[in-house]
Structures are given as C-alpha cells and as structure tokens.
C-alpha cells in the first residue's frame, strides 16, 4: 500500500547520515538505516510502483490528477532554467560551473515550487519536502549526479504520498508522467553541464547515473509477447520500442553517451541481457538496488531524515 495520509507535519529536520569519519561505525549505522521507518516506507513505495507499472507501456492511458500536472509543471520550470543558464567557457571539460548558478536558483525557489504542488492546509510540510527536491538534482560543489540523488527524488514523491497529495490511483502517472519527466530533465542537466557521475563503479556498475528506471522499466516488460531481455542489446529493437518502455529509453541514452562495444562500456547490462525472463531481471535488479545503492554508505550517507521519513525503527 502507498503510505497513508497525515496532516501532522513537524518542522523539517535536516538530520542526515553525515557523521564525522572517525566516529563512523558503518555496520551499526547501516543496520539502523535498514531497520528505520524511512527505509521501510521508501522500499515499500518503490515496490508498490513496481507492481503498478507491471506490463504497462509508457504510451498507455492512465489517470492524470491535478497534483501530477503540477509536478510536471515544476519539472518544466527546472528545464526552462537550464535554457536560461547556458554553460560557461572554462578550461576543464567536465563539471561546467554554470550548474552552480542553476542550482542556486533551485536552492532559493525550492520551497515556493513545492508550495505550488501542496494544498494550503498542508503548507507546513513544504520546507521538509523541498529538502528532497533540492537533493535530487546533483551536488553543486562537485557538479556530479548519481543514484543517491535519484533516490532523493523518489523520497520527494514518497513524502507527497505520505501527506496525501499523491494517491493510490496516481501510481502509473507517478512513474510514467512525473518520474519520466524528471529523467528527461536530469539527462538534459548531465549533457548541458557535463556532470560527473557520482560514485560511479565504471564498467562494473549498472549505469553511471540512474537505477530506478531499470527496475520499473523491466517490470513494464514482464510477460511481453515479443521482447525478451536478449533483445535490448539490439539497436533496431531499441529504436523501434524506446518510446513505450523506460528500460529501452535508458539503453538508448547510454548508447548516445558512450562509444565502443556495449559489452565493454556496460558490462553489467550486457550480463543482464542473458537472463531468460523479465520477471527474473526485475527481481535481480531489486536485490541489486538494495545491495549496491541503499546499503552502500557512500550513497546513503547524505540521505535526509525528518518527520515524514524518520530514522526511528519501523513500528509495524
């Protein structure tokens, strides 16, 4: 079930996993995170959406509520700001400093943007929810982006479910309309400002920037009559079907951004193409996401906890 609604919203807590290095006991800290209400709610949200999009195309019909339209408008604003903030001339090829200008605008406007999505009687939640939005676009100091930032956007959407802005019947629109638009804006950011991949494992990682669209995208393809995992390394299949399936859209983006044989630059995905069914791919990616993203300290150390996603142990 999607988390229930609650109108009791405490002031935002800026508590995160940022602990001085000498004091880190990574085993106990990660155990605390995995037992937390935040982890349970976050993972429950991911798995609920995973079931919600199973066997469905991006182009199928689904309900689009007013909050969904407002979230798309918010993302369109971020997209417009990229056009208004062109990259600057600089000696280094990667990490264009114009991103910091773009980010400072979001930093200043985030609460106002969130307030356009949240009803007035829930306005007290805006400062806390806005924290996740600001965390979701990359790091302005390092000018990088990775799966931890992607997780912040999923947490942003999860918080909107917890306060009742998004509802159970918004599931398909959350993934197909909002998250897909978020991916488009992030890809534009990555290309425009040549952002570094945060915590990339190189050839041994699934992808330099994203993970969730591979999970939800593989769910979309479960029980497809023609497309099997072996087909996603076929350029013709990807070109013909990417508009229907998030997974193939990700593959298309990778092939646009990287050169050389697919098996060399994306070894993990190449291995996945040998798995016999999409349901097995989906299950394997969920396990991999927990192990390689949610249970990796460098990824999760920046995750923010508050009244909506608390660090306290799960109660049920």
C-alpha positions as a printed Julia matrix, in Angstrom:
316×3 Matrix{Float64}:
  0.0     0.0     0.0
  1.1     3.58   -0.56
  1.77    5.29    2.76
 -1.32    6.81    4.35
 -2.08   10.45    4.68
 -1.21   12.58    7.64
 -1.79   16.23    8.33
  0.52   16.3    11.33
  3.69   17.73    9.86
  6.53   18.65   12.16
  9.1    21.32   11.3
 11.75   19.97    8.93
 14.67   18.05   10.37
 17.94   18.44    8.5
 19.42   15.37   10.17
 21.4    13.18    7.76
 23.96   10.39    7.8
 26.82   12.88    7.73
 28.84   11.71   10.75
 32.5    12.65   11.32
 34.61    9.92    9.69
 36.38    8.94   12.94
 33.04    8.26   14.63
 31.5     6.15   11.88
 30.57    2.63   12.78
 29.35    1.71    9.34
 27.9    -1.66   10.3
 25.68   -0.3    13.07
 24.74    2.82   11.08
 23.66    0.81    8.06
 21.75   -1.59   10.32
 19.96    1.41   11.88
 19.05    2.69    8.39
 17.75   -0.72    7.23
 15.57   -1.05   10.37
 14.2     2.5    10.04
 10.69    3.62    9.17
 12.28    5.66    6.35
 13.78    2.54    4.73
 10.52    0.59    5.06
  8.44    3.43    3.6
 10.92    4.13    0.81
 11.28    0.5    -0.25
  7.53   -0.07    0.06
  6.98    2.92   -2.25
  9.45    1.59   -4.86
  7.87   -1.89   -4.82
  4.3    -0.55   -4.96
  5.15    1.43   -8.1
  6.98   -1.6    -9.48
  3.72   -3.57   -9.32
  1.68   -0.6   -10.56
  3.51   -0.38  -13.91
  3.86   -4.12  -14.5
  3.11   -4.99  -18.14
  2.12   -1.38  -18.99
  3.51    0.83  -21.78
  4.57    4.46  -21.27
  2.09    5.35  -24.01
 -0.93    3.61  -22.44
 -3.85    5.58  -20.98
 -3.87    6.39  -17.28
 -5.4     8.92  -14.91
 -3.58   12.25  -14.61
 -4.62   14.14  -11.47
 -4.11   17.84  -10.74
 -1.1    17.24   -8.41
  0.55   15.2   -11.18
  0.06   18.09  -13.64
  1.54   20.49  -11.06
  4.59   18.27  -10.59
  5.17   18.17  -14.35
  4.88   21.99  -14.4
  7.51   22.15  -11.61
  9.87   19.98  -13.67
  9.18   22.07  -16.77
 10.32   25.11  -14.77
 13.62   23.37  -13.93
 14.0    22.54  -17.62
 13.4    26.17  -18.63
 16.04   27.35  -16.15
 18.61   25.16  -17.95
 17.86   27.04  -21.19
 18.22   30.33  -19.29
 21.59   29.27  -17.79
 23.9    28.26  -20.66
 27.25   26.59  -19.89
 30.23   28.91  -19.45
 33.61   28.73  -21.17
 36.11   27.05  -18.87
 39.35   25.07  -19.2
 38.03   21.78  -17.76
 35.78   19.68  -19.98
 33.57   18.21  -17.23
 31.63   19.88  -14.42
 30.58   23.16  -16.01
 30.34   25.85  -13.32
 27.11   27.25  -14.76
 25.42   24.34  -12.96
 26.12   26.15   -9.66
 24.19   29.18  -10.95
 21.31   26.92  -12.0
 21.37   25.12   -8.65
 21.41   28.35   -6.6
 18.13   29.3    -8.28
 16.59   25.98   -7.23
 18.02   26.39   -3.73
 16.26   29.76   -3.41
 12.99   28.76   -5.09
 12.51   25.13   -3.96
 10.01   25.84   -1.16
  7.92   28.08   -3.45
  7.94   25.39   -6.15
  6.82   22.72   -3.68
  4.13   25.07   -2.34
  2.58   25.14   -5.83
  2.01   21.36   -5.56
  0.89   21.13   -1.92
 -2.59   22.31   -0.82
 -2.67   25.27    1.57
 -3.78   23.18    4.57
 -0.55   21.13    4.18
  1.72   24.16    3.64
  3.71   23.36    6.81
  5.15   20.32    5.0
  6.71   22.36    2.17
 10.09   23.12    3.85
 10.69   19.45    4.66
  9.54   18.11    1.29
 11.62   20.79   -0.52
 14.81   19.37    1.03
 14.37   16.18   -1.0
 13.74   18.16   -4.2
 16.98   20.12   -3.71
 18.91   16.9    -3.06
 17.52   15.24   -6.2
 19.35   17.19   -8.92
 23.01   16.61   -8.07
 25.74   18.18   -5.95
 26.59   21.82   -6.68
 30.09   21.63   -5.17
 31.26   18.54   -7.04
 28.93   19.1   -10.04
 28.03   15.43  -10.05
 24.89   13.31  -10.09
 24.18    9.69   -9.18
 21.79    7.16   -7.71
 21.75    8.88   -4.3
 20.28   12.0    -5.96
 17.8     9.84   -7.86
 16.78    8.27   -4.51
 16.14   11.77   -3.13
 13.62   12.39   -5.93
 11.87    9.1    -5.17
 11.84   10.15   -1.49
 10.35   13.51   -2.55
  7.49   11.66   -4.3
  7.14    9.26   -1.36
  6.7    12.23    1.02
  3.97   13.64   -1.25
  2.19   10.28   -0.92
  2.6    10.25    2.85
  0.9    13.64    3.25
 -1.86   12.65    0.83
 -1.02   14.9    -2.13
 -0.46   11.84   -4.34
 -2.82    8.89   -4.01
 -3.0     5.2    -4.83
 -4.63    5.78   -8.22
 -1.73    8.1    -9.21
  0.73    5.16   -9.33
  1.12    4.9   -13.1
  1.25    8.68  -13.56
  3.93    8.97  -10.83
  6.25    6.73  -12.89
  5.17    7.43  -16.47
  4.43   11.15  -16.25
  6.43   12.58  -13.33
  9.45   10.3   -12.95
  9.87   10.05  -16.72
  9.86   13.86  -16.99
 12.39   14.0   -14.14
 14.66   11.64  -16.12
 14.43   13.9   -19.17
 15.42   16.96  -17.13
 18.3    15.09  -15.44
 19.61   13.89  -18.81
 19.5    17.47  -20.07
 21.39   18.64  -16.95
 24.0    15.91  -17.42
 24.55   16.78  -21.08
 24.4    20.59  -20.7
 26.74   20.89  -17.71
 28.79   17.72  -18.39
 28.12   16.46  -14.87
 30.37   13.8   -13.39
 28.76   10.52  -12.32
 28.64   10.42   -8.5
 30.16    7.25   -7.04
 30.31    5.55  -10.43
 31.62    1.98  -10.46
 32.57    2.39  -14.1
 32.14   -0.71  -16.21
 31.15   -2.72  -13.11
 28.14   -0.55  -12.27
 24.7    -0.89  -13.8
 24.62    2.73  -15.03
 26.57    5.91  -14.27
 23.52    7.95  -13.3
 20.24    6.02  -12.82
 18.88    2.78  -11.36
 15.13    3.06  -10.72
 14.07    3.27  -14.4
 15.75   -0.1   -14.96
 13.67   -1.62  -12.13
 10.36   -0.08  -13.2
 11.26   -0.46  -16.88
 11.9    -4.2   -16.5
  8.53   -4.52  -14.71
  6.86   -2.89  -17.72
  8.28   -5.63  -19.93
  7.19   -8.62  -17.81
  5.2   -11.09  -19.95
  5.75   -9.08  -23.14
  4.77  -11.33  -26.07
  7.81  -10.48  -28.23
 10.51   -8.57  -26.36
 12.88  -10.68  -24.26
 15.9    -9.47  -22.23
 18.26  -10.56  -25.05
 16.6    -8.03  -27.37
 17.59   -4.85  -25.51
 21.14   -5.01  -26.9
 19.69   -4.93  -30.43
 19.88   -1.35  -31.73
 16.9    -1.82  -34.08
 14.65   -3.12  -31.27
 15.64   -0.2   -29.02
 14.97    2.39  -31.73
 11.55    0.92  -32.51
 10.33    0.48  -28.9
 12.04    3.04  -26.65
  9.03    5.37  -26.53
  6.95    2.6   -24.94
  9.45    1.27  -22.39
 11.55    3.13  -19.83
 14.23    0.4   -19.81
 14.86    0.82  -23.54
 14.89    4.62  -23.2
 17.76    4.2   -20.71
 19.63    1.91  -23.11
 19.19    4.47  -25.9
 20.63    7.24  -23.69
 23.64    5.08  -22.76
 24.41    4.31  -26.42
 24.19    8.04  -27.23
 26.57    8.98  -24.42
 29.13    6.16  -24.67
 31.24    4.84  -27.52
 32.61    1.37  -28.21
 31.07   -2.1   -27.86
 28.1    -2.27  -25.46
 29.58   -5.33  -23.72
 32.66   -3.28  -22.77
 31.15    0.01  -21.58
 28.05   -1.55  -19.92
 29.17   -4.99  -18.81
 26.52   -5.46  -16.11
 23.69   -4.68  -18.51
 25.24   -6.98  -21.1
 25.19   -9.77  -18.49
 21.55   -8.99  -17.68
 20.63   -9.47  -21.34
 21.41  -13.19  -20.87
 18.76  -13.61  -18.12
 15.86  -15.7   -19.5
 12.86  -13.62  -18.37
 11.94  -10.05  -17.46
 10.48  -11.17  -14.11
 13.89  -12.62  -13.17
 15.59   -9.42  -14.38
 13.18   -7.37  -12.26
 13.74   -9.46   -9.11
 17.51   -9.39   -9.61
 17.56   -5.6   -10.09
 15.58   -5.08   -6.88
 18.13   -7.18   -4.97
 20.97   -5.31   -6.69
 19.42   -1.93   -5.86
 19.28   -2.78   -2.17
 22.84   -4.12   -2.13
 24.57   -1.62   -4.44
 22.64    1.59   -3.66
 20.56    1.51   -0.48
 23.1    -0.48    1.53
 26.21    1.38    0.37
 27.34    4.0     2.88
 28.77    6.49    0.32
 25.38    6.55   -1.44
 23.1     6.75    1.58
 25.24    8.91    3.9
 23.6    12.09    2.55
 20.01   10.84    2.91
 17.92   13.25    4.97
 15.58   12.13    7.74
 12.69   14.08    9.22
  9.11   13.74   10.38
  7.97   12.2     7.07
 10.83    9.73    6.61
 12.06    9.13   10.18
 15.23    7.28   11.22
 13.35    5.69   14.12
 12.94    1.88   13.91
  9.95    0.63   11.95
  6.91    0.21   14.18
  4.91   -2.31   12.15
